[in-house]
Structure formats: structure tokens, C-alpha cells
Coordinates of C-alpha atoms in Angstrom, one line a residue:
M1493 CA 18.4 -31.0 -39.6
D1494 CA 17.9 -27.2 -38.3
K1495 CA 20.3 -24.7 -37.0
A1496 CA 18.9 -25.5 -33.7
A1497 CA 19.9 -29.0 -33.7
C1498 CA 23.4 -27.6 -34.1
G1499 CA 23.3 -25.7 -30.9
T1500 CA 21.8 -22.5 -31.5
Q1501 CA 18.4 -21.6 -29.3
G1502 CA 19.6 -23.3 -26.2
Y1503 CA 19.8 -26.6 -27.8
K1504 CA 22.5 -29.1 -27.2
P1505 CA 24.7 -29.0 -30.3
L1506 CA 25.5 -32.4 -32.5
P1507 CA 28.6 -33.6 -33.0
A1508 CA 30.2 -32.2 -35.9
T1509 CA 32.5 -35.7 -37.1
R1510 CA 31.8 -39.3 -36.6
F1511 CA 34.6 -39.4 -34.1
K1512 CA 32.8 -37.1 -31.9
S1513 CA 29.9 -38.9 -32.4
F1514 CA 30.3 -41.8 -30.6
F1515 CA 31.2 -40.0 -27.2
Y1516 CA 28.2 -38.1 -27.9
Y1517 CA 25.4 -40.6 -28.4
S1518 CA 27.6 -43.2 -25.9
K1519 CA 26.8 -40.2 -23.5
E1520 CA 23.2 -39.5 -24.3
Y1521 CA 22.2 -43.6 -25.0
F1522 CA 24.6 -44.6 -22.7
F1523 CA 22.0 -47.1 -20.5
K1524 CA 20.2 -48.5 -23.8
L1525 CA 23.7 -49.0 -25.3
V1526 CA 24.2 -51.3 -22.1
I1527 CA 20.5 -52.8 -22.5
F1528 CA 21.3 -53.3 -26.2
G1529 CA 24.9 -55.2 -25.1
A1530 CA 22.8 -57.4 -22.2
A1531 CA 20.1 -58.6 -25.2
G1532 CA 22.8 -59.3 -27.6
A1533 CA 24.7 -60.8 -25.1
L1534 CA 22.1 -63.5 -24.4
F1535 CA 22.4 -64.7 -28.0
F1536 CA 26.1 -65.1 -27.6
L1537 CA 25.8 -67.3 -24.4
P1538 CA 25.1 -70.6 -26.0
Q1539 CA 28.5 -70.6 -27.9
L1540 CA 30.1 -69.6 -24.8
L1541 CA 28.7 -72.6 -22.9
W1542 CA 29.6 -74.6 -25.6
T1543 CA 33.7 -73.5 -25.6
F1544 CA 33.4 -74.5 -21.9
A1545 CA 31.9 -77.8 -22.0
S1546 CA 34.4 -78.0 -25.2
N1547 CA 37.0 -77.3 -23.1
Y1548 CA 35.9 -79.0 -20.1
S1549 CA 35.8 -82.3 -22.6
L1550 CA 39.2 -81.9 -24.2
A1551 CA 41.1 -81.6 -20.4
K1552 CA 39.2 -84.7 -19.3
G1553 CA 40.0 -86.8 -21.7
A1554 CA 44.0 -85.6 -21.7
A1555 CA 43.9 -86.8 -18.1
V1556 CA 43.4 -89.8 -18.6
L1557 CA 46.2 -90.5 -20.8
D1558 CA 49.2 -91.7 -19.9
P1559 CA 52.3 -89.2 -19.9
S1560 CA 55.3 -91.5 -19.7
S1561 CA 53.5 -93.7 -22.3
P1562 CA 55.6 -93.5 -26.0
A1563 CA 52.2 -93.1 -27.7
Y1564 CA 50.9 -90.1 -25.4
A1565 CA 52.3 -86.8 -28.0
D1566 CA 50.4 -88.6 -30.7
S1567 CA 47.0 -89.5 -28.6
L1568 CA 46.8 -85.8 -27.1
A1569 CA 47.4 -84.8 -30.4
A1570 CA 44.7 -86.5 -32.1
L1571 CA 42.7 -85.8 -29.5
R1572 CA 42.8 -82.1 -29.9
I1573 CA 42.2 -82.6 -33.4
S1574 CA 39.0 -84.2 -32.9
G1575 CA 38.3 -81.9 -30.2
T1576 CA 38.8 -78.6 -32.5
L1577 CA 36.8 -80.6 -35.1
T1578 CA 34.1 -80.7 -33.1
S1579 CA 34.0 -77.6 -31.4
G1580 CA 34.6 -75.8 -34.3
L1581 CA 31.9 -77.5 -36.9
V1582 CA 28.9 -76.9 -33.8
S1583 CA 30.9 -73.8 -33.7
V1584 CA 29.5 -72.5 -36.7
P1585 CA 25.9 -72.2 -36.3
L1586 CA 25.9 -71.2 -32.8
F1587 CA 27.9 -68.0 -34.0
A1588 CA 25.0 -67.8 -37.0
L1589 CA 22.7 -67.4 -33.7
F1590 CA 24.7 -64.6 -31.8
F1591 CA 24.6 -62.6 -35.0
V1592 CA 21.3 -62.6 -35.2
G1593 CA 21.0 -60.7 -31.4
L1594 CA 24.1 -58.6 -33.1
S1595 CA 21.7 -57.3 -35.7
G1596 CA 19.6 -55.4 -33.0
A1597 CA 22.5 -54.0 -32.1
F1598 CA 23.2 -52.9 -34.9
Y1599 CA 20.3 -52.1 -36.6
A1600 CA 19.9 -49.7 -32.6
A1601 CA 23.4 -48.3 -33.0
M1602 CA 22.8 -47.2 -36.8
R1603 CA 19.5 -45.5 -35.6
I1604 CA 21.3 -43.8 -32.7
S1605 CA 24.2 -42.6 -35.0
T1606 CA 22.4 -41.2 -37.5
G1607 CA 19.9 -38.8 -35.3
R1608 CA 17.2 -41.0 -35.3
F1609 CA 15.0 -41.9 -32.2
C1610 CA 15.6 -45.1 -30.6
T1611 CA 13.6 -47.4 -28.2
V1612 CA 14.1 -50.8 -26.9
A1613 CA 12.0 -52.1 -28.9
D1614 CA 14.4 -50.9 -32.0
F1615 CA 16.8 -54.2 -30.8
F1616 CA 13.6 -56.5 -31.7
K1617 CA 13.3 -54.5 -35.1
G1618 CA 16.4 -54.5 -35.7
I1619 CA 16.5 -58.5 -35.7
K1620 CA 12.8 -58.9 -37.4
T1621 CA 14.4 -57.1 -40.1
C1622 CA 17.9 -57.8 -40.6
G1623 CA 18.4 -61.5 -38.0
P1624 CA 18.6 -63.0 -41.4
R1625 CA 20.8 -61.6 -43.0
F1626 CA 23.3 -61.2 -40.2
A1627 CA 22.9 -64.8 -39.7
L1628 CA 24.3 -65.4 -42.7
A1629 CA 27.4 -63.0 -41.9
G1630 CA 27.4 -64.9 -38.9
L1631 CA 27.9 -68.1 -40.9
V1632 CA 30.6 -66.9 -42.9
F1633 CA 32.0 -66.0 -39.4
G1634 CA 32.2 -68.7 -38.1
L1635 CA 33.5 -71.5 -41.0
S1636 CA 36.2 -68.9 -41.3
L1637 CA 37.0 -68.7 -37.8
F1638 CA 37.2 -72.9 -38.0
G1639 CA 39.3 -72.1 -41.1
F1640 CA 41.7 -70.8 -39.0
R1641 CA 41.9 -73.3 -35.5
L1642 CA 41.7 -76.3 -37.6
P1643 CA 45.0 -76.1 -39.8
F1644 CA 46.6 -74.0 -36.2
A1645 CA 45.7 -77.8 -34.0
L1646 CA 47.2 -79.5 -37.0
Y1647 CA 50.7 -77.1 -36.8
S1648 CA 50.3 -77.6 -33.4
A1649 CA 50.7 -81.1 -33.1
A1650 CA 52.4 -82.0 -36.8
K1651 CA 56.4 -83.3 -36.3
N1652 CA 56.5 -81.3 -39.5
Q1653 CA 55.5 -78.0 -38.8
Y1654 CA 56.0 -76.4 -42.3
V1655 CA 53.2 -76.8 -44.0
Y1656 CA 50.7 -76.8 -41.6
A1657 CA 52.7 -73.6 -40.4
F1658 CA 52.3 -72.2 -43.9
F1659 CA 48.5 -72.9 -44.0
T1660 CA 48.1 -71.5 -40.3
A1661 CA 49.3 -68.5 -41.8
V1662 CA 46.8 -68.8 -44.4
G1663 CA 44.0 -69.5 -42.5
G1664 CA 44.7 -66.2 -39.7
L1665 CA 44.7 -64.2 -42.9
Q1666 CA 41.3 -65.5 -44.4
L1667 CA 40.0 -64.7 -40.7
I1668 CA 41.3 -61.5 -41.1
L1669 CA 40.1 -60.7 -44.4
S1670 CA 36.9 -62.2 -43.4
S1671 CA 36.3 -60.0 -40.3
A1672 CA 36.8 -57.3 -42.4
F1673 CA 33.5 -58.2 -45.1
V1674 CA 31.5 -59.0 -42.2
L1675 CA 31.8 -55.6 -40.8
W1676 CA 31.3 -53.7 -44.2
Y1677 CA 28.4 -56.4 -44.5
C1678 CA 27.0 -56.1 -41.3
T1679 CA 26.9 -52.0 -40.8
Q1680 CA 25.4 -52.2 -44.4
T1681 CA 22.5 -54.4 -43.6
A1682 CA 21.6 -52.6 -40.8
L1683 CA 21.5 -49.2 -42.6
Y1684 CA 20.5 -49.9 -46.1
T1685 CA 17.9 -51.5 -47.7
A1686 CA 20.1 -53.0 -51.3
S1687 CA 19.7 -56.0 -52.1
V1688 CA 22.3 -58.9 -50.3
W1689 CA 24.3 -59.4 -53.4
Q1690 CA 24.7 -55.5 -53.5
I1691 CA 25.5 -55.3 -50.4
I1692 CA 28.2 -58.8 -50.8
K1693 CA 29.7 -56.9 -53.7
N1694 CA 30.1 -53.2 -51.9
S1695 CA 31.3 -55.3 -49.0
V1696 CA 34.0 -57.2 -50.6
R1697 CA 34.9 -53.8 -51.9
L1698 CA 35.3 -51.9 -48.7
A1699 CA 37.2 -55.0 -47.6
F1700 CA 40.2 -54.2 -49.4
G1701 CA 40.0 -50.8 -50.5
K1702 CA 39.5 -49.8 -47.1
F1703 CA 41.5 -52.6 -45.4
L1704 CA 44.0 -51.0 -42.5
P1705 CA 41.4 -48.5 -41.8
T1706 CA 39.3 -51.3 -41.2
L1707 CA 41.9 -53.9 -39.3
A1708 CA 42.5 -50.8 -36.8
A1709 CA 38.8 -50.1 -36.3
A1710 CA 38.3 -53.9 -35.7
A1711 CA 41.7 -54.0 -33.7
V1712 CA 39.9 -51.6 -31.4
A1713 CA 36.7 -53.1 -30.7
A1714 CA 37.9 -56.6 -30.5
L1715 CA 40.8 -55.7 -27.7
P1716 CA 38.6 -55.8 -24.8
Y1717 CA 38.1 -59.3 -26.1
A1718 CA 42.0 -60.0 -26.5
L1719 CA 42.7 -58.7 -23.1
A1720 CA 40.3 -60.8 -21.4
A1721 CA 41.9 -63.8 -22.9
I1722 CA 44.7 -63.9 -21.3
I1723 CA 42.8 -64.7 -17.8
P1724 CA 43.3 -67.9 -17.1
P1725 CA 40.9 -70.6 -18.0
P1726 CA 38.0 -71.0 -17.1
F1727 CA 37.6 -67.5 -15.7
N1728 CA 38.4 -66.0 -19.3
L1729 CA 35.1 -67.3 -20.0
L1730 CA 33.5 -65.3 -17.1
A1731 CA 35.7 -62.2 -18.3
V1732 CA 34.1 -62.5 -21.4
L1733 CA 30.8 -63.5 -20.8
A1734 CA 30.9 -60.3 -18.5
L1735 CA 32.3 -58.0 -21.1
S1736 CA 29.8 -58.6 -23.5
F1737 CA 26.7 -57.7 -21.6
L1738 CA 28.4 -54.7 -20.8
Y1739 CA 30.5 -53.8 -24.5
I1740 CA 28.3 -55.0 -26.9
G1741 CA 25.9 -52.2 -27.6
F1742 CA 29.2 -49.9 -27.4
A1743 CA 31.2 -51.8 -30.0
S1744 CA 28.7 -52.2 -32.2
L1745 CA 27.9 -47.8 -31.6
G1746 CA 31.7 -47.3 -32.2
L1747 CA 32.1 -49.9 -35.5
T1748 CA 28.3 -48.3 -36.5
C1749 CA 30.4 -44.5 -36.7
F1750 CA 33.7 -45.8 -38.1
A1751 CA 31.0 -47.4 -41.1
H1752 CA 29.4 -43.9 -41.2
G1753 CA 32.7 -41.9 -41.9
V1754 CA 33.5 -44.0 -44.4
F1755 CA 29.8 -44.5 -46.5
D1756 CA 29.8 -40.6 -46.2
K1757 CA 32.6 -40.1 -48.8
T1758 CA 31.7 -43.9 -50.9
I1759 CA 28.2 -44.7 -50.9
N1760 CA 26.1 -42.0 -49.4
P1761 CA 27.2 -38.9 -52.0
A1762 CA 25.4 -41.2 -54.6
L1763 CA 22.7 -41.1 -52.9
G1764 CA 22.2 -37.5 -52.6
S1765 CA 23.3 -34.9 -50.5
E1766 CA 20.7 -35.5 -47.7
Y1767 CA 22.0 -38.8 -47.3
V1768 CA 25.5 -37.3 -46.2
G1769 CA 26.6 -37.1 -42.5
R1770 CA 23.0 -37.6 -40.6
G1771 CA 23.0 -37.5 -37.3
L1772 CA 26.3 -35.0 -37.9
C1773 CA 25.8 -31.1 -37.6
P1774 CA 25.9 -29.7 -41.3
A1775 CA 28.8 -27.6 -40.6
G1776 CA 30.4 -31.3 -39.9
K1777 CA 29.5 -33.0 -42.7
N1778 CA 32.2 -35.1 -44.5
K1779 CA 34.5 -34.5 -41.6

């Protein structure tokens, strides 16, 4: 990267840190990031429609139960557990499909954050080159989410809740760890050409070694969805859909910039100095 790219000779300066790079590249690629987010959201649409259908089916089934019946509570609990089983298991392959769409967004975010030219075609190139590996991450996330939803449904329906409360807590913990693993797995897959096994090993190490920073980054990225979740159904699903079309591209870039900051201190130095600080002004490397 020459000095001109860092702000001399009339060129606009590149950012000096990964934190600044998110705002810099978000502005430079604003409309393309919106396009990438909208394209990725199309892959999320089947999961969202399935969630709506599952919730509708549960509400319709609960409506025919007699609240005055002595067996009402047990019947409602059985209905919820059955609905969770069906909804959760079907969601697993749907999350795999969604992550195929995310592969395009993360690949484009990787090119943008490392200072490379990025076009809409790169979204589809990302799907072609990274899609199958991202689908694997989607399966892991879908199964992990199911591993939390099922004990939570059992906990809500159980008369003696202590045992199910324990399994719900375990399910929540494994979901957090799985999400951290998936974050590192996806960002590495979009950037490196290493084997799946090597990426898995690195992801496990980073998930535990950088647990708190990873948790904070994931929480910031997920915050808009958490806020959308407090909207009463079914409008919450519409809010999530609208948010996905606008937000996925920027969330992918944000998580990618965060990951690159960690890679610059862990993986990239072993690859060579030219791999450290890509997309930044050389004066800002390792910051």
C-alpha cells in the first residue's frame, strides 16, 4: 500500500484502526452493503416464513383447547413441546440455507475490509466458494439453537422445574459458545483458504481465548434483533424481516472488521507482515 493511499498527494486517507475501518468502509460502500444485506435476507426468508407458520399453528391449536378442562395445562404444555420439536428440527436445514446467503455477505465484507475492490458479483462468488462451508456453520447453529429451545420448552411446561432449569442454563451456555465458534468459523472461511479442520481448531481456540470480546461483538451485532423481538407478534417477524434487508450487510462488515483486528494479532503475523493490517493505513497496523 503506497503513501498516497494514506492521505498524501490528495488521496483520501485510509483508516488507521479496525474500529475506524468499519465506519470508513460503511460510508464508502453504503449502497452495496444494503444490496448485500438484502440479497442475504432472501436466504433468511424461508426460516422467517416457517417461524410465522409455526407460531400460527401453535396459536390455532391452543385456541381449540378448553381452558376450563382439568387437562388444559397438560394439553397446552404437550402442544408447545410438540411445536418446539417440529419447528426446531425443520429450522436446522433452513438455517443452513440462510448461512449460504451469509457466505456472500461475509465474503464481500472481507474484500471491502481488506481494501480490495468489491462488486455485486463478489456476493455470488462468495456463495460459490464459501457456501458449502457456511452451510455447515448454519447446521451447527441450528442444532445449537434447538438444543436451547427444547429444554426451555420443557422447563416452561414442567411442574418440577429445577431439573429443566439446569438443562435450560446448559442449553443457553452451549448456544453462546456455539455462536462464538460460528463467528470465528465464518470470518476465517471468508478470508483464508485453510482446511475445514484447521479453521475449526482455530475457531475453538478463539471462541474460548477471546470469549468476552467475542461475546461483546456478537451482542452489539444482535442488539437490533433483540430490540425487534420485543415487538408484539406477528409484527415482530415483519420488523425482523425489514431489519434483515437493511442490516445484514453492515453486521457482516462489523463482525469482519472485529475479527480482522484479532487476526492481525494472532494468525496474520505468522503468515507474513504483508498480511497484517490489510485495508488500513500502514501507520495504523496492529492498532
